[in-house]
Coordinates of C-alpha atoms in Angstrom, one line a residue:
Chain E
M97 CA -123.4 -193.4 -206.9
K98 CA -122.6 -190.2 -205.3
F99 CA -119.1 -189.9 -203.6
A100 CA -120.4 -188.7 -200.3
K101 CA -123.7 -189.2 -198.6
K102 CA -125.5 -186.6 -196.6
T103 CA -124.5 -188.5 -193.4
D104 CA -120.9 -188.6 -194.5
M105 CA -120.9 -184.8 -194.9
L106 CA -122.5 -184.6 -191.5
I107 CA -119.7 -186.7 -189.9
I108 CA -117.0 -184.7 -191.6
A109 CA -118.6 -181.4 -190.6
S110 CA -118.8 -182.6 -187.0
I111 CA -115.2 -183.7 -186.9
V112 CA -114.1 -180.3 -188.3
L113 CA -116.3 -178.6 -185.7
F114 CA -114.8 -180.8 -183.0
C115 CA -111.3 -179.9 -184.1
V116 CA -112.0 -176.2 -184.0
V117 CA -113.7 -176.3 -180.6
F118 CA -111.0 -178.5 -179.2
W119 CA -108.2 -176.2 -180.6
L120 CA -109.9 -173.1 -179.1
V121 CA -110.3 -174.8 -175.7
Y122 CA -106.7 -176.0 -175.9
R123 CA -105.4 -172.5 -176.6
G124 CA -107.5 -171.1 -173.9
V125 CA -106.2 -173.6 -171.3
Y126 CA -102.6 -174.1 -172.2
A127 CA -101.3 -171.2 -174.3
K128 CA -101.6 -168.3 -171.9
P129 CA -101.6 -165.1 -173.9
G130 CA -100.5 -161.8 -172.3
K131 CA -97.4 -160.8 -170.5
Y132 CA -96.0 -161.9 -167.2
A133 CA -93.2 -160.7 -164.9
E134 CA -91.3 -163.6 -163.2
I135 CA -89.4 -162.7 -160.1
Y136 CA -86.4 -164.9 -159.2
H137 CA -84.5 -165.0 -155.9
N138 CA -81.2 -167.0 -156.0
S139 CA -82.3 -168.4 -159.4
Q140 CA -85.5 -169.8 -157.9
Q141 CA -88.8 -168.4 -159.2
V142 CA -90.6 -166.9 -156.2
K143 CA -93.4 -165.0 -157.8
K144 CA -95.2 -164.5 -161.2
V145 CA -97.4 -161.5 -161.8
E146 CA -99.6 -160.8 -164.8
L147 CA -98.9 -157.4 -166.4
Q148 CA -102.3 -156.2 -167.5
S149 CA -103.4 -152.7 -168.2
G150 CA -105.4 -151.0 -165.5
S151 CA -104.0 -152.4 -162.2
E152 CA -101.3 -150.5 -160.3
Y153 CA -99.8 -151.8 -157.1
V154 CA -96.6 -152.4 -155.1
F155 CA -95.3 -155.6 -153.6
S156 CA -92.2 -157.3 -152.2
V157 CA -91.2 -160.9 -151.8
P158 CA -90.6 -162.5 -148.4
Q159 CA -87.0 -163.5 -149.4
S160 CA -86.0 -159.9 -149.7
P161 CA -88.5 -157.6 -148.0
E162 CA -86.4 -154.5 -148.4
V163 CA -86.8 -154.5 -152.1
V164 CA -90.1 -153.1 -153.4
F165 CA -91.5 -153.8 -156.9
R166 CA -94.1 -151.7 -158.6
V167 CA -96.6 -152.8 -161.3
Y168 CA -97.9 -149.9 -163.4
S169 CA -101.2 -149.6 -165.1
D170 CA -99.6 -149.5 -168.6
G171 CA -98.5 -153.1 -168.2
S172 CA -94.9 -152.4 -167.0
I173 CA -93.0 -153.4 -163.8
A174 CA -90.0 -151.8 -162.1
F175 CA -87.8 -152.0 -159.0
L176 CA -89.3 -149.1 -157.0
S177 CA -86.9 -149.1 -154.1
S178 CA -84.0 -151.2 -152.8
D179 CA -81.5 -151.1 -149.9
C180 CA -78.6 -152.0 -152.3
P181 CA -75.7 -149.5 -152.7
D182 CA -75.6 -149.0 -156.4
K183 CA -79.3 -148.7 -157.3
V184 CA -78.6 -150.2 -160.7
C185 CA -81.9 -152.1 -160.3
I186 CA -84.0 -149.0 -160.0
R187 CA -82.1 -147.3 -162.9
A188 CA -83.1 -150.2 -165.1
G189 CA -86.5 -148.4 -165.2
R190 CA -89.8 -149.9 -166.3
L191 CA -89.8 -153.3 -168.1
S192 CA -92.7 -154.2 -170.3
R193 CA -91.6 -156.2 -173.3
A194 CA -90.8 -159.9 -173.5
G195 CA -87.1 -160.5 -173.3
Q196 CA -86.4 -157.5 -171.0
Y197 CA -84.8 -158.1 -167.7
A198 CA -83.4 -156.3 -164.7
A199 CA -81.5 -157.5 -161.6
C200 CA -80.6 -156.4 -158.1
L201 CA -77.4 -158.3 -157.7
P202 CA -76.7 -157.5 -154.1
N203 CA -80.1 -158.9 -153.2
R204 CA -79.9 -161.7 -155.7
L205 CA -83.2 -160.6 -157.3
Y206 CA -84.1 -160.8 -160.9
I207 CA -87.2 -159.8 -163.0
K208 CA -87.8 -161.1 -166.4
I209 CA -90.7 -160.4 -168.8
V210 CA -92.2 -163.4 -170.6
S211 CA -95.1 -163.6 -172.9
G212 CA -97.5 -166.5 -172.8
D213 CA -98.0 -166.9 -176.5
G214 CA -94.3 -167.2 -177.4
D215 CA -94.2 -165.2 -180.7
P216 CA -91.1 -166.5 -182.5
G217 CA -90.4 -163.0 -183.8
E218 CA -90.0 -161.4 -180.3
A219 CA -86.7 -160.6 -178.9
D220 CA -84.7 -163.5 -177.3
I221 CA -82.8 -161.1 -175.2
I222 CA -82.7 -157.3 -174.9
I223 CA -79.3 -155.6 -174.3
G224 CA -78.2 -152.2 -173.5
Chain U
M267 CA -120.1 -199.9 -198.4
Y268 CA -121.0 -197.2 -195.9
I269 CA -119.0 -198.8 -193.1
K270 CA -116.0 -199.0 -195.5
R271 CA -116.0 -195.4 -196.3
L272 CA -116.4 -194.4 -192.7
T273 CA -113.3 -196.6 -191.9
I274 CA -111.2 -194.8 -194.5
L275 CA -112.3 -191.5 -193.2
C276 CA -111.3 -192.5 -189.7
L277 CA -108.0 -193.7 -190.9
V278 CA -107.3 -190.5 -192.7
F279 CA -108.2 -188.6 -189.6
A280 CA -106.0 -190.8 -187.4
L281 CA -103.1 -190.3 -189.9
L282 CA -103.4 -186.5 -189.8
V283 CA -103.4 -186.5 -186.0
S284 CA -100.4 -188.8 -185.8
V285 CA -98.4 -186.8 -188.3
G286 CA -99.0 -183.7 -186.2
C287 CA -97.5 -185.3 -183.1
G288 CA -94.9 -187.4 -184.8
K289 CA -91.9 -185.1 -184.2
E290 CA -90.4 -184.5 -180.8
K291 CA -90.8 -180.8 -180.2
K292 CA -87.9 -178.9 -178.7
R293 CA -88.9 -176.4 -176.1
R294 CA -87.3 -173.1 -175.2
Y295 CA -85.5 -172.9 -171.9
Q296 CA -83.8 -170.0 -170.2
A297 CA -81.4 -169.9 -167.2
Q298 CA -79.9 -166.9 -165.3
F299 CA -76.9 -166.7 -163.0
L300 CA -76.5 -163.6 -160.8
T301 CA -73.1 -164.5 -159.2
L302 CA -70.7 -164.0 -162.2
F303 CA -68.8 -160.9 -163.3
D304 CA -71.0 -158.7 -161.1
T305 CA -73.7 -158.8 -163.8
V306 CA -76.6 -161.0 -165.1
T307 CA -75.7 -164.0 -167.2
T308 CA -78.5 -165.4 -169.4
I309 CA -78.5 -168.7 -171.3
V310 CA -81.3 -169.3 -173.9
G311 CA -81.6 -172.6 -175.7
Y312 CA -83.9 -175.1 -177.3
S313 CA -83.9 -178.6 -175.8
E314 CA -85.9 -181.8 -175.8
S315 CA -86.0 -181.9 -172.0
E316 CA -85.4 -179.6 -169.0
E317 CA -82.8 -182.0 -167.6
E318 CA -80.7 -181.8 -170.8
F319 CA -80.9 -178.0 -170.8
T320 CA -80.1 -177.8 -167.1
R321 CA -77.0 -180.0 -167.5
L322 CA -75.7 -177.7 -170.2
A323 CA -76.5 -174.6 -168.2
E324 CA -74.6 -176.0 -165.2
L325 CA -71.6 -176.8 -167.4
I326 CA -71.6 -173.3 -168.7
R327 CA -71.9 -171.8 -165.2
G328 CA -68.9 -173.9 -164.1
E329 CA -66.8 -172.7 -167.1
L330 CA -67.7 -169.0 -166.5
E331 CA -67.1 -169.3 -162.8
R332 CA -63.5 -170.2 -163.6
Y333 CA -63.0 -167.1 -165.7
H334 CA -64.9 -165.0 -163.1
E335 CA -62.3 -166.0 -160.5
L336 CA -59.3 -165.7 -162.8
Y337 CA -60.4 -162.2 -164.1
D338 CA -61.4 -160.8 -160.8
I339 CA -59.7 -157.5 -159.6
Y340 CA -61.4 -157.2 -156.2
N341 CA -61.4 -160.7 -154.6
D342 CA -59.0 -163.4 -153.7
Y343 CA -59.8 -167.1 -154.2
E344 CA -58.0 -169.9 -152.4
G345 CA -55.4 -171.5 -154.6
V346 CA -56.0 -169.1 -157.5
N347 CA -53.6 -166.5 -158.9
N348 CA -55.8 -163.9 -160.6
I349 CA -55.7 -160.3 -161.8
K350 CA -55.9 -159.1 -158.2
T351 CA -52.8 -161.2 -157.4
I352 CA -50.9 -159.5 -160.2
N353 CA -52.0 -156.1 -159.0
D354 CA -51.0 -156.9 -155.4
S355 CA -47.5 -157.9 -156.6
A356 CA -47.0 -154.8 -158.8
G357 CA -43.4 -153.7 -158.7
K358 CA -42.5 -156.7 -156.5
A359 CA -42.5 -159.9 -158.4
P360 CA -43.9 -161.7 -161.5
V361 CA -47.0 -163.8 -160.8
E362 CA -47.5 -167.2 -162.3
V363 CA -51.0 -167.4 -163.7
D364 CA -53.3 -169.7 -165.7
E365 CA -53.0 -169.7 -169.5
A366 CA -56.5 -168.1 -169.6
V367 CA -55.1 -165.0 -167.9
I368 CA -52.0 -164.9 -170.2
S369 CA -54.1 -165.1 -173.3
L370 CA -56.6 -162.4 -172.0
L371 CA -53.8 -159.9 -171.3
T372 CA -52.1 -160.7 -174.6
F373 CA -55.4 -160.1 -176.4
A374 CA -55.9 -156.9 -174.4
K375 CA -52.5 -155.6 -175.5
E376 CA -53.3 -156.4 -179.1
Q377 CA -56.6 -154.5 -178.8
Y378 CA -54.7 -151.5 -177.2
R379 CA -52.5 -151.3 -180.3
A380 CA -55.4 -151.9 -182.7
T381 CA -57.5 -149.1 -181.2
G382 CA -54.8 -146.5 -180.7
G383 CA -54.9 -146.9 -177.0
K384 CA -58.6 -146.3 -176.6
V385 CA -59.0 -149.5 -174.6
N386 CA -56.4 -149.8 -171.9
V387 CA -56.5 -152.5 -169.2
A388 CA -53.5 -150.9 -167.5
M389 CA -55.5 -147.8 -166.5
G390 CA -56.9 -149.4 -163.3
S391 CA -55.4 -146.6 -161.2
V392 CA -57.6 -144.0 -163.0
L393 CA -60.7 -146.2 -163.0
S394 CA -60.5 -146.8 -159.3
V395 CA -60.5 -143.1 -158.6
W396 CA -63.7 -142.7 -160.7
H397 CA -65.1 -145.8 -159.0
D398 CA -64.6 -144.4 -155.5
Y399 CA -66.1 -141.0 -156.3
R400 CA -69.0 -142.7 -158.1
E401 CA -69.8 -145.0 -155.2
A402 CA -69.6 -142.1 -152.8
G403 CA -71.8 -140.0 -155.0
I404 CA -74.5 -142.6 -155.3
E405 CA -74.4 -143.2 -151.6
D406 CA -74.7 -139.5 -150.8
P407 CA -76.1 -137.7 -153.9
E408 CA -76.3 -134.3 -152.1
N409 CA -72.5 -134.2 -151.7
A410 CA -71.5 -135.9 -154.9
E411 CA -68.2 -134.6 -156.3
L412 CA -66.1 -135.1 -159.4
P413 CA -62.6 -136.4 -158.9
P414 CA -60.1 -133.5 -158.7
P415 CA -58.2 -133.3 -162.0
K416 CA -54.9 -133.4 -160.1
L417 CA -55.7 -136.7 -158.6
L418 CA -56.7 -138.1 -162.0
R419 CA -53.4 -136.8 -163.6
Q420 CA -51.4 -138.4 -160.8
A421 CA -53.1 -141.7 -161.3
A422 CA -52.6 -141.4 -165.1
E423 CA -48.8 -141.5 -164.6
H424 CA -49.2 -145.2 -164.0
I425 CA -51.1 -146.4 -167.0
D426 CA -48.4 -147.3 -169.5
I427 CA -49.4 -150.7 -170.9
N428 CA -45.8 -151.5 -171.8
D429 CA -45.1 -151.8 -168.0
M430 CA -47.3 -154.9 -168.1
I431 CA -44.8 -157.6 -168.9
I432 CA -46.2 -160.9 -170.1
D433 CA -43.8 -163.9 -170.2
T434 CA -45.7 -166.5 -172.1
G435 CA -42.9 -169.1 -171.7
A436 CA -42.9 -168.9 -167.9
S437 CA -46.7 -168.1 -167.8
T438 CA -46.1 -165.1 -165.6
V439 CA -47.2 -161.4 -165.6
Y440 CA -45.3 -158.6 -164.0
L441 CA -46.3 -155.0 -163.5
N442 CA -43.1 -152.9 -163.7
D443 CA -44.6 -150.0 -161.8
P444 CA -45.6 -150.4 -158.1
L445 CA -48.6 -148.0 -158.6
M446 CA -50.0 -149.6 -161.8
R447 CA -53.2 -151.6 -161.5
L448 CA -54.9 -153.7 -164.1
D449 CA -58.7 -153.3 -164.7
V450 CA -60.0 -155.8 -167.3
G451 CA -63.6 -154.7 -167.1
A452 CA -63.7 -153.6 -170.7
V453 CA -62.5 -156.9 -172.1
A454 CA -62.9 -159.7 -169.7
K455 CA -66.6 -160.6 -170.1
G456 CA -66.4 -160.5 -173.9
Y457 CA -63.2 -162.6 -173.9
A458 CA -64.6 -165.1 -171.4
V459 CA -67.7 -165.5 -173.7
R460 CA -65.5 -166.0 -176.7
R461 CA -63.6 -168.8 -174.9
L462 CA -66.9 -170.3 -173.7
A463 CA -68.3 -170.2 -177.3
E464 CA -65.2 -172.0 -178.6
Y465 CA -65.5 -174.6 -175.9
L466 CA -69.2 -175.2 -176.7
N467 CA -68.5 -175.3 -180.5
N468 CA -65.9 -178.0 -179.8
M469 CA -68.5 -179.9 -177.8
G470 CA -70.9 -179.9 -180.8
V471 CA -73.4 -177.4 -179.4
D472 CA -74.9 -175.9 -182.5
S473 CA -77.7 -173.6 -181.1
L474 CA -77.5 -171.5 -178.0
L475 CA -77.7 -167.8 -177.0
I476 CA -75.4 -166.6 -174.2
S477 CA -75.3 -163.2 -172.6
V478 CA -72.9 -162.1 -169.9
G479 CA -74.1 -158.7 -168.9
G480 CA -75.0 -157.8 -172.5
N481 CA -72.0 -159.5 -174.1
V482 CA -74.0 -161.7 -176.4
A483 CA -72.8 -164.7 -178.3
A484 CA -75.3 -166.3 -180.7
I485 CA -74.1 -169.9 -181.4
G486 CA -75.8 -171.0 -184.6
G487 CA -79.4 -170.0 -185.0
K488 CA -82.6 -171.1 -183.2
P489 CA -85.0 -173.8 -184.2
A490 CA -88.1 -171.8 -185.0
G491 CA -91.2 -173.2 -183.4
G492 CA -89.2 -176.1 -182.1
Y493 CA -88.8 -177.8 -185.4
D494 CA -85.8 -178.2 -187.7
K495 CA -86.2 -175.0 -189.5
I496 CA -83.4 -172.7 -188.2
T497 CA -83.9 -168.9 -187.9
D498 CA -81.8 -166.1 -186.5
W499 CA -81.8 -165.1 -182.9
N500 CA -83.5 -161.8 -182.2
I501 CA -81.4 -159.4 -180.1
G502 CA -83.3 -156.3 -179.0
V503 CA -81.2 -153.1 -178.6
Q504 CA -82.6 -151.0 -175.7
N505 CA -83.2 -147.3 -176.1
P506 CA -80.6 -145.4 -173.9
D507 CA -83.4 -142.8 -173.4
K508 CA -85.3 -144.4 -170.5
E509 CA -88.0 -141.7 -170.7
S510 CA -88.9 -142.6 -174.3
P511 CA -92.0 -144.8 -174.8
R512 CA -90.0 -146.7 -177.3
S513 CA -88.1 -149.1 -175.0
E514 CA -86.3 -150.8 -177.9
L515 CA -84.6 -149.1 -180.8
M516 CA -84.5 -152.2 -183.0
T517 CA -84.1 -155.9 -183.2
L518 CA -81.0 -157.4 -184.7
A519 CA -81.5 -160.8 -186.3
V520 CA -78.2 -162.7 -186.0
S521 CA -76.7 -166.2 -186.2
D522 CA -73.1 -167.1 -185.3
R523 CA -72.4 -163.5 -184.3
S524 CA -71.5 -161.6 -181.2
V525 CA -73.3 -158.4 -180.2
V526 CA -72.0 -156.1 -177.5
S527 CA -73.2 -152.7 -176.4
S528 CA -71.4 -150.1 -174.5
G529 CA -73.5 -147.3 -173.0
I530 CA -74.3 -145.0 -170.2
Y531 CA -77.4 -147.0 -169.3
E532 CA -77.1 -147.7 -165.5
R533 CA -73.6 -147.2 -164.2
Y534 CA -73.4 -143.4 -163.6
Y535 CA -73.8 -140.8 -161.0
T536 CA -74.9 -137.2 -161.1
V537 CA -72.9 -134.1 -160.0
G538 CA -74.6 -130.7 -160.2
G539 CA -77.4 -132.2 -162.4
K540 CA -75.0 -133.7 -164.9
Y541 CA -74.5 -137.4 -165.7
Y542 CA -71.1 -139.0 -165.3
H543 CA -71.0 -142.6 -166.5
H544 CA -68.4 -145.3 -166.1
I545 CA -66.6 -145.4 -169.5
I546 CA -63.5 -143.3 -169.1
D547 CA -61.6 -142.0 -172.1
P548 CA -57.9 -142.7 -171.5
A549 CA -57.0 -139.5 -173.4
T550 CA -59.1 -137.1 -171.4
L551 CA -59.5 -139.2 -168.2
M552 CA -63.1 -138.1 -168.3
P553 CA -66.3 -140.0 -169.3
S554 CA -66.7 -139.8 -173.0
T555 CA -69.6 -137.6 -174.2
N556 CA -69.9 -138.3 -177.9
F557 CA -72.7 -141.0 -177.7
T558 CA -75.3 -142.5 -175.4
A559 CA -74.5 -146.0 -176.6
V560 CA -72.7 -147.9 -179.3
T561 CA -73.2 -151.5 -180.5
V562 CA -70.7 -153.7 -182.2
I563 CA -71.5 -156.9 -184.2
C564 CA -68.8 -159.4 -185.2
P565 CA -68.0 -163.1 -185.0
D566 CA -65.6 -162.7 -182.0
S567 CA -67.1 -161.7 -178.7
G568 CA -63.8 -160.6 -177.3
A569 CA -63.2 -158.2 -180.2
A570 CA -66.8 -156.9 -180.0
D571 CA -66.4 -156.1 -176.3
A572 CA -63.1 -154.3 -176.7
L573 CA -64.2 -152.4 -179.9
S574 CA -67.4 -151.3 -178.3
T575 CA -65.5 -149.5 -175.5
A576 CA -62.9 -148.2 -178.0
I577 CA -65.4 -146.6 -180.4
F578 CA -67.4 -145.2 -177.5
N579 CA -64.2 -143.3 -176.7
M580 CA -63.7 -142.0 -180.2
S581 CA -65.3 -139.6 -182.6
L582 CA -67.8 -141.0 -185.1
E583 CA -65.3 -140.6 -187.9
E584 CA -62.4 -142.3 -186.0
G585 CA -64.8 -145.1 -185.0
R586 CA -65.9 -145.7 -188.6
G587 CA -62.3 -146.0 -189.6
I588 CA -61.6 -148.7 -187.0
I589 CA -64.8 -150.6 -187.8
E590 CA -64.2 -150.5 -191.6
S591 CA -60.6 -151.8 -191.0
V592 CA -61.8 -155.0 -189.2
P593 CA -63.3 -157.7 -191.4
D594 CA -66.9 -158.9 -190.7
T595 CA -67.4 -156.2 -188.2
E596 CA -70.2 -153.7 -188.1
A597 CA -71.4 -151.1 -185.6
L598 CA -74.1 -148.6 -184.8
W599 CA -73.7 -145.4 -182.8
I600 CA -76.5 -143.7 -180.9
L601 CA -75.8 -140.0 -180.7
N602 CA -76.9 -137.7 -177.9
D603 CA -79.9 -136.4 -179.8
G604 CA -81.1 -140.0 -180.5
T605 CA -79.9 -140.2 -184.1
I606 CA -78.5 -143.6 -185.1
E607 CA -75.5 -143.9 -187.4
Y608 CA -74.6 -147.2 -189.0
S609 CA -71.4 -148.6 -190.4
D610 CA -71.4 -148.9 -194.2
G611 CA -71.9 -152.6 -194.4
F612 CA -74.3 -152.8 -191.5
K613 CA -77.1 -154.5 -193.4
T614 CA -74.9 -157.3 -194.7
P615 CA -74.6 -159.6 -191.6
V616 CA -77.8 -158.7 -189.9
S617 CA -81.3 -157.6 -190.7
V618 CA -82.7 -154.7 -188.8
R619 CA -86.4 -154.3 -187.9
D620 CA -87.9 -151.3 -186.3
G621 CA -88.7 -151.7 -182.6
N622 CA -91.8 -150.1 -181.2

């Protein structure tokens, strides 16, 4: 007797196919690839923007309307202007890589870059 | 027969699925606090639940807040004698302070001796002159000025660290010069992180990453992918050249180490087109111009913080001498032209990958 019948092979093949399709769907739905900038005010996340190449715009958040953020077409984000005295936030420059962050302490605002896919080799924190 | 085989097949499939889900996966969590030490505090950890991580983060915030109050030079807190209280009583009376203040200042005095005076917590009078001119220059860049050398020299007559008298038995500190002021900015964050790391170690925390304004302590390593396999934490070192497309110079992979950078990154002002940053060399009373940034890696976050300021204020050769003399300690220097110099044993405790 043969080990596997034609129907068995068919079942195995369909299970494998099911797995692959399910895995792809799962990845598509749950694991969001790409980069995001999360904006926090007083440690509460108030906005999350996708950093994708091509789009360029400015925005603020209602909690601190005097502070303007800018998203650049190269997939980076920066504090564009702020009413704070030291301007450390603006000097932090453009952020684009997961692990980078910048803050405007007087306005209690914080940007951090996160990546959807969570590559274990990426920086846990960036200092300097 | 056919049914039996199909059953086995199904069982094997079910087994595979259940094995895949059998282990509780730890997830990565991150918390930030913006109210401590006038900088950003970040905690990164792997935990089985958000509640568990939040509890730990709140505990850490409470501990750091205590140090934030004790080591503050600008603000008073009700019922707390801190560094400002000591400054306010300069030349008048000894101030009774918490053991955490006594040990910080004792540590700072040791670091002063170990670095030939290149880190001096007693030079608050000089730093406050620079602080005032910098704030005014940022506020009104058109009229930004450098502090007059005479004013700096006058302030520098009151920076003798031997006038800081620590009485460990009575738990008091006295400044034996009415015009002396302590400024613990170069050591306090690192020392607070060191004490926090000791506290967490005693609690049994074996994996956590803490950064108080770039004073990083890596406790243990991180569970890669959320399972039991432990790998190093990755610490990115930012390029001081903000114009460069390469935002990070490298990634340091570390476990059970502290990493601290000192650099010209953000706290500076410009006078006549020239940059003047906030790290002041006690010898020249001017911002040191040898490097754009330095990074120190060693097991003790307090030493890493003090040494990074010290070697920033030294020549490369002097700095190498200091770093080689301290066990388990490595450093890198970023020169003004972007060249990176490493201490001899740099590769031993950490692995370095190129950034992009």
